[in-house]
PDB file of C-alpha atoms in Angstrom:
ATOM      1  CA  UNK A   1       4.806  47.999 -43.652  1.00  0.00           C
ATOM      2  CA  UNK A   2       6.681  51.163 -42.667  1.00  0.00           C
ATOM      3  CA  UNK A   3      10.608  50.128 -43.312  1.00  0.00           C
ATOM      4  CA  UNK A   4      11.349  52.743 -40.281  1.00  0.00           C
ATOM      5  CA  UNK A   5       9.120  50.832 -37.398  1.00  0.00           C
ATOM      6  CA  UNK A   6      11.742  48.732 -36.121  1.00  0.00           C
ATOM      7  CA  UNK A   7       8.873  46.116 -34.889  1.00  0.00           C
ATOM      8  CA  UNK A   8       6.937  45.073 -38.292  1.00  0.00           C
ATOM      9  CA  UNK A   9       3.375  44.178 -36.906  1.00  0.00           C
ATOM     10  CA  UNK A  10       4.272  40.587 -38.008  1.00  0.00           C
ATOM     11  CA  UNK A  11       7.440  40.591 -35.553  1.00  0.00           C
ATOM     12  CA  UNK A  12       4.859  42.489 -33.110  1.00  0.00           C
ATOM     13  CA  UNK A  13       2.236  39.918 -33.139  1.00  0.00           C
ATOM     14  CA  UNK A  14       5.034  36.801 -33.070  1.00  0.00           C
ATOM     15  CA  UNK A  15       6.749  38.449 -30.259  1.00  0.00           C
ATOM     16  CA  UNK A  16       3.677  38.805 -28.017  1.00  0.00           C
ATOM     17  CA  UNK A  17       2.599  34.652 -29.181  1.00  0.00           C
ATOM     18  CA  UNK A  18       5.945  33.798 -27.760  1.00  0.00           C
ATOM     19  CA  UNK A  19       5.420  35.636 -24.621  1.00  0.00           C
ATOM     20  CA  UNK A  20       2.083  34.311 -23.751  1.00  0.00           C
ATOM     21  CA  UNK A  21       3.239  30.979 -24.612  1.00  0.00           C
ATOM     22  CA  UNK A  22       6.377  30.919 -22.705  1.00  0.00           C
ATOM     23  CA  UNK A  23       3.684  32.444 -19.821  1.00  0.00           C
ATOM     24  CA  UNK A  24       1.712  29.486 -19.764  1.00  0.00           C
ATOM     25  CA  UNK A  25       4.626  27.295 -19.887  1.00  0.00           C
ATOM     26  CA  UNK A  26       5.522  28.699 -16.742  1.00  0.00           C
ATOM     27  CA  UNK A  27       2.156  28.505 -14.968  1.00  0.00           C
ATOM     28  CA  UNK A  28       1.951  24.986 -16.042  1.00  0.00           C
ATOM     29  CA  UNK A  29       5.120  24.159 -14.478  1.00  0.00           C
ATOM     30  CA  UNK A  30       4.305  25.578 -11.570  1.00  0.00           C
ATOM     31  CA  UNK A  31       0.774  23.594 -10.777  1.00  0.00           C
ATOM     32  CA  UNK A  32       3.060  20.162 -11.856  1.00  0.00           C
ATOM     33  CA  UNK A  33       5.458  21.333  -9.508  1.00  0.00           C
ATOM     34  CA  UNK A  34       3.037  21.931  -6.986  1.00  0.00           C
ATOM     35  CA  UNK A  35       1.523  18.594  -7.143  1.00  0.00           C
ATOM     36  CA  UNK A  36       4.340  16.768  -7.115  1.00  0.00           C
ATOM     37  CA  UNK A  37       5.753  18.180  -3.934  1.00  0.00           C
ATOM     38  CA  UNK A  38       2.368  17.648  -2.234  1.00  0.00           C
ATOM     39  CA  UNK A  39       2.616  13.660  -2.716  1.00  0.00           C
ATOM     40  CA  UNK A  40       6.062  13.229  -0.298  1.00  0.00           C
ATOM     41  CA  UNK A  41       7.087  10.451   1.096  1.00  0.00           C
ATOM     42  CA  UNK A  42       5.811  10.043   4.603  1.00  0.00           C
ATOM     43  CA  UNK A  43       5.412   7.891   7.030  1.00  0.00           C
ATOM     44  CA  UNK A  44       2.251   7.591   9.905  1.00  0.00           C
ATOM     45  CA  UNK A  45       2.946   7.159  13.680  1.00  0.00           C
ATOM     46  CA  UNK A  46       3.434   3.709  15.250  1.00  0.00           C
ATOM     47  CA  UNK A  47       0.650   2.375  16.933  1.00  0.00           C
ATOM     48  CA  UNK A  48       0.755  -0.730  19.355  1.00  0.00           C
ATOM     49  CA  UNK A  49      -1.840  -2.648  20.745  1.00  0.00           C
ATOM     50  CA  UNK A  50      -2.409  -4.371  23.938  1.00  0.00           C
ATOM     51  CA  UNK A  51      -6.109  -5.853  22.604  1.00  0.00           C
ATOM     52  CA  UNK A  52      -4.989  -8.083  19.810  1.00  0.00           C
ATOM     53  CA  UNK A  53      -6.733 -11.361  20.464  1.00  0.00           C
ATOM     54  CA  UNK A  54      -6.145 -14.864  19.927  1.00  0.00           C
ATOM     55  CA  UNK A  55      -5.793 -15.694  16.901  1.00  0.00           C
ATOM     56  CA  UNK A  56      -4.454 -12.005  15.914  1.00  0.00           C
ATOM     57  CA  UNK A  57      -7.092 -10.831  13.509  1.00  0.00           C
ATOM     58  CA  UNK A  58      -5.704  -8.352  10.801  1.00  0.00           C
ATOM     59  CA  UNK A  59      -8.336  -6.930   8.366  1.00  0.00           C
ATOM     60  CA  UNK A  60      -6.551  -4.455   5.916  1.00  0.00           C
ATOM     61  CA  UNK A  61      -7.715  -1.932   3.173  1.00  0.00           C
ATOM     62  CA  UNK A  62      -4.234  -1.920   1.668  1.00  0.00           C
ATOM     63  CA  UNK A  63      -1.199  -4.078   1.152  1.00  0.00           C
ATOM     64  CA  UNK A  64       0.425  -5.273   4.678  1.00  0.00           C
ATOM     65  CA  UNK A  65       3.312  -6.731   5.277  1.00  0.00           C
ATOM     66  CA  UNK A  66       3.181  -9.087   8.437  1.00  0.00           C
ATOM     67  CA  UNK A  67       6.579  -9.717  10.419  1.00  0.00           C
ATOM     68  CA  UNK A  68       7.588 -11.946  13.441  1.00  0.00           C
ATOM     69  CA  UNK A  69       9.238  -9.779  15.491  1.00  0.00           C
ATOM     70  CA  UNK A  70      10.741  -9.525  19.171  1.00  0.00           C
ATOM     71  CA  UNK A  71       7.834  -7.659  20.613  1.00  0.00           C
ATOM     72  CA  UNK A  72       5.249  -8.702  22.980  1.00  0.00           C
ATOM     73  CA  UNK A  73       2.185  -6.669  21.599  1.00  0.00           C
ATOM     74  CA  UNK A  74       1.307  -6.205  17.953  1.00  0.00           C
ATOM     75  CA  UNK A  75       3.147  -2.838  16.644  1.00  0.00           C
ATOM     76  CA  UNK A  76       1.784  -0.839  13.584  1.00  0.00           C
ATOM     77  CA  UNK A  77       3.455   1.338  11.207  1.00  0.00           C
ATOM     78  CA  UNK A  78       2.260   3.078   8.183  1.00  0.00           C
ATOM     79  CA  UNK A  79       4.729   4.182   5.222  1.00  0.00           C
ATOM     80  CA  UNK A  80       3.446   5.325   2.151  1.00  0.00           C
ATOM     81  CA  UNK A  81       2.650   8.622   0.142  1.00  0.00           C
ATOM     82  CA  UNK A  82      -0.584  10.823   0.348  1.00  0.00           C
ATOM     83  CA  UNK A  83      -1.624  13.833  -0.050  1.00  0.00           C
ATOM     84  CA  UNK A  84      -3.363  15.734   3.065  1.00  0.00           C
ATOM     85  CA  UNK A  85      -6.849  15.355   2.729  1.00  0.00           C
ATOM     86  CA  UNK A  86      -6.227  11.983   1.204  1.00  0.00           C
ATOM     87  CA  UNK A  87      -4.269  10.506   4.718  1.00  0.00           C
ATOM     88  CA  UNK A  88      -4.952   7.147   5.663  1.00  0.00           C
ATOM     89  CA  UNK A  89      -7.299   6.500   8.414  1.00  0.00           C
ATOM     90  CA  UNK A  90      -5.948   5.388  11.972  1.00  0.00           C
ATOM     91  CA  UNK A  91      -5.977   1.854  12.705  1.00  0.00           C
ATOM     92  CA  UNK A  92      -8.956   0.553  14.698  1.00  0.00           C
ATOM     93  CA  UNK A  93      -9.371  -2.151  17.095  1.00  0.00           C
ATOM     94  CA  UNK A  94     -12.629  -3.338  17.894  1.00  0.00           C
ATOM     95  CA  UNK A  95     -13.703  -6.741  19.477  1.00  0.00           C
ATOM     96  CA  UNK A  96      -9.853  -7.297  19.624  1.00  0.00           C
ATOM     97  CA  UNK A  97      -9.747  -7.355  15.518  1.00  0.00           C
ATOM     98  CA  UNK A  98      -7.319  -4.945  14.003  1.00  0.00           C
ATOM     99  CA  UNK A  99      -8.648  -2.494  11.426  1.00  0.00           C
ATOM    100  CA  UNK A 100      -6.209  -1.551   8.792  1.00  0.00           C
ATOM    101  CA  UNK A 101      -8.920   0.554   6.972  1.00  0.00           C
ATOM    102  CA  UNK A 102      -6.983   2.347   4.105  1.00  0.00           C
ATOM    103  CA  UNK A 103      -6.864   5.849   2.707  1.00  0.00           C
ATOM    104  CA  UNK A 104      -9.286   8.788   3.111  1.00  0.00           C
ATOM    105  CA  UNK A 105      -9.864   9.039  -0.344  1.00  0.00           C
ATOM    106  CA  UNK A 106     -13.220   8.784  -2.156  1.00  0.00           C
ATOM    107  CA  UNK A 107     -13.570   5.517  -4.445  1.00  0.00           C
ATOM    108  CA  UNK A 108     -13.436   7.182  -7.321  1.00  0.00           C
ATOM    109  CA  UNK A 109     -10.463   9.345  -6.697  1.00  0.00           C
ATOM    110  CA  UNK A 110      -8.865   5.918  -5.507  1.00  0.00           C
ATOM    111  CA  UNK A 111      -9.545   4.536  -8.771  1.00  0.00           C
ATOM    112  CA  UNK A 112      -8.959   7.126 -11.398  1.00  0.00           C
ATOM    113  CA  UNK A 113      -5.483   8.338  -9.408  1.00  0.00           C
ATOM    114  CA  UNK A 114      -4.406   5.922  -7.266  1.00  0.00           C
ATOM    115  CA  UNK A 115      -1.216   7.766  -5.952  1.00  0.00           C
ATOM    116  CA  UNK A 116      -3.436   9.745  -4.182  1.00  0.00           C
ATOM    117  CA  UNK A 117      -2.824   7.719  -1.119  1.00  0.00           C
ATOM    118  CA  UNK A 118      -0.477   4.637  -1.970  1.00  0.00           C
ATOM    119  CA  UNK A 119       0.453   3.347   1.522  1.00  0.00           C
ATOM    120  CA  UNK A 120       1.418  -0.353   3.273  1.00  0.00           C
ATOM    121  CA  UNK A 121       0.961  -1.497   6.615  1.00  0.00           C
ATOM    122  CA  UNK A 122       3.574  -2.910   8.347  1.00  0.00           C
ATOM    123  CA  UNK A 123       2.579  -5.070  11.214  1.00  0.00           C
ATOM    124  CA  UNK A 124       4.981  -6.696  14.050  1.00  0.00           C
ATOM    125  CA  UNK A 125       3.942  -9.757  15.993  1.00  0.00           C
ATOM    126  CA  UNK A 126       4.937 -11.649  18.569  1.00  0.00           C
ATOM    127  CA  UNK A 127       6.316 -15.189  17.822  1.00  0.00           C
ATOM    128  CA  UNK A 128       3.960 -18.129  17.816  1.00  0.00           C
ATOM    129  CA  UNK A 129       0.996 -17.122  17.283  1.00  0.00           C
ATOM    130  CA  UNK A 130      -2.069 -17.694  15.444  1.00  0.00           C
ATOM    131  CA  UNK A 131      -2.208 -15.089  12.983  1.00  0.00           C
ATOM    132  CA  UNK A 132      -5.153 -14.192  10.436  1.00  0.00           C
ATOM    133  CA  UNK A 133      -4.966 -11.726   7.561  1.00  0.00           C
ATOM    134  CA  UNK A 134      -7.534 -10.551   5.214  1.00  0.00           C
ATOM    135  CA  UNK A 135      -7.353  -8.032   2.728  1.00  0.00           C
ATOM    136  CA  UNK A 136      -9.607  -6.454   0.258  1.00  0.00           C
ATOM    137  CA  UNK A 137      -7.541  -5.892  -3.006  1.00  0.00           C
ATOM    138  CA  UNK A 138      -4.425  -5.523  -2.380  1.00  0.00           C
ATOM    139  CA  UNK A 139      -0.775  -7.665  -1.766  1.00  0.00           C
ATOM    140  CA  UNK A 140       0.004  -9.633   1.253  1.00  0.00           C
ATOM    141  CA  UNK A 141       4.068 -10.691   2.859  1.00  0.00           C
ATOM    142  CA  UNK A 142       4.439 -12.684   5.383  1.00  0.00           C
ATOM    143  CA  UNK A 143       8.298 -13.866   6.944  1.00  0.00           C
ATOM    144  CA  UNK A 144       8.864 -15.143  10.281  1.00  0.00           C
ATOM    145  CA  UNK A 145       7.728 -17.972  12.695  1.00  0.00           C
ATOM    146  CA  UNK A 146       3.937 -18.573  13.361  1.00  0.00           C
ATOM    147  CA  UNK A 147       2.104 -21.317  15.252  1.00  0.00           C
ATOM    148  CA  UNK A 148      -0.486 -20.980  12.330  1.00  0.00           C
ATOM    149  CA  UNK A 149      -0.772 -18.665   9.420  1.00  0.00           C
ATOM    150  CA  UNK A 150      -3.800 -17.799   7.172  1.00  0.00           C
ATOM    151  CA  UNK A 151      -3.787 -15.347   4.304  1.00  0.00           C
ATOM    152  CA  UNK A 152      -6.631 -13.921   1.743  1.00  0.00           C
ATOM    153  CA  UNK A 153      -6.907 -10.928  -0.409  1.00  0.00           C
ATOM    154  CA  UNK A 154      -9.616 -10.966  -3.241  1.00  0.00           C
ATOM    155  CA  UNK A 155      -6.781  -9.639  -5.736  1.00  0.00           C
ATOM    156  CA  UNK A 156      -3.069  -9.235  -4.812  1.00  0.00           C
ATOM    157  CA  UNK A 157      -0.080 -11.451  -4.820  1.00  0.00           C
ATOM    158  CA  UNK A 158       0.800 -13.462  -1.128  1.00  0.00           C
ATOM    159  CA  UNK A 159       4.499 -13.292  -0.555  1.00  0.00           C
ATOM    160  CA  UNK A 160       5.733 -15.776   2.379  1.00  0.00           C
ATOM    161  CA  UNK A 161       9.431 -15.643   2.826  1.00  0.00           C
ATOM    162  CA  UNK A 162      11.178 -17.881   5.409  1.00  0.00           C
ATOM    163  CA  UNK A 163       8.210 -18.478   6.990  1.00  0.00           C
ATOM    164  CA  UNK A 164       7.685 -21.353   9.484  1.00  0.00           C
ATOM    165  CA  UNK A 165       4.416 -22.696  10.800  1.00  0.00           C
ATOM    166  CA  UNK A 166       2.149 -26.055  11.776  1.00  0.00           C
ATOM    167  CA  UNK A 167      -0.582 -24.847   9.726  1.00  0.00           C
ATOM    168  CA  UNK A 168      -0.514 -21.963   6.544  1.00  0.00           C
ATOM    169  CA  UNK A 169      -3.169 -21.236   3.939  1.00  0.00           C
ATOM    170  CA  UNK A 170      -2.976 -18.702   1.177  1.00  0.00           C
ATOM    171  CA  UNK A 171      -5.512 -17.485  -0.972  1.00  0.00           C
ATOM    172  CA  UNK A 172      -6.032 -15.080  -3.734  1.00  0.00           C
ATOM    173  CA  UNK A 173      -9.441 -14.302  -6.117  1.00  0.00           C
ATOM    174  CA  UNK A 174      -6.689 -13.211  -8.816  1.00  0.00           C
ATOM    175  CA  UNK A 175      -2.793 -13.195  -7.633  1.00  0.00           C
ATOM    176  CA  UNK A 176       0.038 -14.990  -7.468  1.00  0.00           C
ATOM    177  CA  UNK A 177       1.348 -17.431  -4.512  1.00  0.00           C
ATOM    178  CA  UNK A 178       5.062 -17.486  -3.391  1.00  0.00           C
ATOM    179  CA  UNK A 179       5.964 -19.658  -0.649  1.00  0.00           C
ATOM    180  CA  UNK A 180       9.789 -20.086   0.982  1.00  0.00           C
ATOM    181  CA  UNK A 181       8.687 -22.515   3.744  1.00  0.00           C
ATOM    182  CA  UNK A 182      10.884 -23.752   6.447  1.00  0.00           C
ATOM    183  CA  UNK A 183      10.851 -26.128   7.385  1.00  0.00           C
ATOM    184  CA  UNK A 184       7.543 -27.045   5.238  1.00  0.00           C
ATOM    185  CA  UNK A 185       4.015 -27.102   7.512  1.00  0.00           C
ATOM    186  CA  UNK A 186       2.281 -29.831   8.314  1.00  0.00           C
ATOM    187  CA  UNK A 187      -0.812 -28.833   6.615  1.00  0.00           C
ATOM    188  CA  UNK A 188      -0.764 -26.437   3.296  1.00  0.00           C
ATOM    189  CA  UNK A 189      -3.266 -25.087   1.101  1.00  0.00           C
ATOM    190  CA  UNK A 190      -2.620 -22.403  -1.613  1.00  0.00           C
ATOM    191  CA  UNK A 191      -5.401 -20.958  -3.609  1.00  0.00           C
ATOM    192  CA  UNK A 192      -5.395 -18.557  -6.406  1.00  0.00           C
ATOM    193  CA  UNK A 193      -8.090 -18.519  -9.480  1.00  0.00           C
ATOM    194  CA  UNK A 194      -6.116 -17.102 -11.271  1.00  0.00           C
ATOM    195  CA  UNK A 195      -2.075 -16.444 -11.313  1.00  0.00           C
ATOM    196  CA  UNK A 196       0.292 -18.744 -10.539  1.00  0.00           C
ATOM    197  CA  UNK A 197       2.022 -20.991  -7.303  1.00  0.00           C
ATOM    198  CA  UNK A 198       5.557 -21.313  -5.990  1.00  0.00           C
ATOM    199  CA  UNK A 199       6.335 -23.400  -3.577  1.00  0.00           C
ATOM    200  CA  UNK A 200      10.389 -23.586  -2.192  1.00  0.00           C
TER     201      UNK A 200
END
């Protein structure tokens, strides 16, 4: 080591580690940064539908939450995050059945990140009707006054809050079951094969 070179090679080679280091840090940062902005909150145009039929039909691919409302035609609404080429496909109608059918994203990307598109339906119907959700995996809410109500998912919780109706069923494959019923129907069923039941 030359005691005049004010950078021993030691100091050199530390110096340049550090910088390279620090580099990376940065970059790294950057690309978290970069994914995190990309997953915002947003929230998907309203839809409404004149072709609901009797019953109303809902099939989902995500969790829905199902609300009496003061409106005379069934009214959609979509909040959730997602990234762009993960967006949740538009609701479809056909044979009067509404078709909630989820994200965009592959089944594997669903599984391994499921952020990638983490949405719920919100659906508005009129008052007394019959009303009919099923879902594939996901959780189910229900509040308001039906003439009949009738709820499955194959996993998911079912969530009825001040909910009034003649007739209500409610089942999950693996869930719980939490009922506020008012007054209580006249016919009741809830279902789970695995989680547990509330009834208030």
């Amino acid at each position: 080591m030359n005691p005049s070179d004010p950078h021993p090679s030691g100091s050199s080679t530390n110096l340049r580690r550090g910088l390279i280091a620090a580099t990376l840090v940065l970059v790294a940062g950057a690309a978290v940064g970069a994914s995190v902005t990309e997953r915002i909150e947003r929230r998907g145009a309203s839809t409404t539908s004149s072709a609901a039929g009797d019953p109303i039909i809902i099939d989902a691919g995500r969790a829905v939450d199902v609300i009496v409302a003061d409106v005379s035609q069934v009214q959609i609404r979509i909040d959730g995050t997602w990234s762009g080429p993960d967006a949740p496909n538009a609701p479809r109608m056909p044979g009067g059945v509404i078709v909630l059918p989820g994200c965009n994203a592959p089944w594997w990307k669903d599984i391994a990140t499921y952020d990638a598109c983490d949405i719920t339906y919100h659906v508005s119907v009129p008052s007394q009707r019959d009303v009919r959700v099923q879902v594939d995996c996901s959780d189910v809410r229900l509040s308001g006054t039906f003439r009949s109500v009738t709820a499955t998912t194959g996993c998911g919780d079912i969530t009825a809050r001040d909910l009034t109706a003649t007739s209500a069923e409610f089942i999950t494959g693996s869930g719980g079951i939490y009922l506020k019923l008012t007054p209580p129907p006249r016919r009741l069923l809830a279902h789970t094969n695995s989680g547990d039941v509330s009834v208030v």
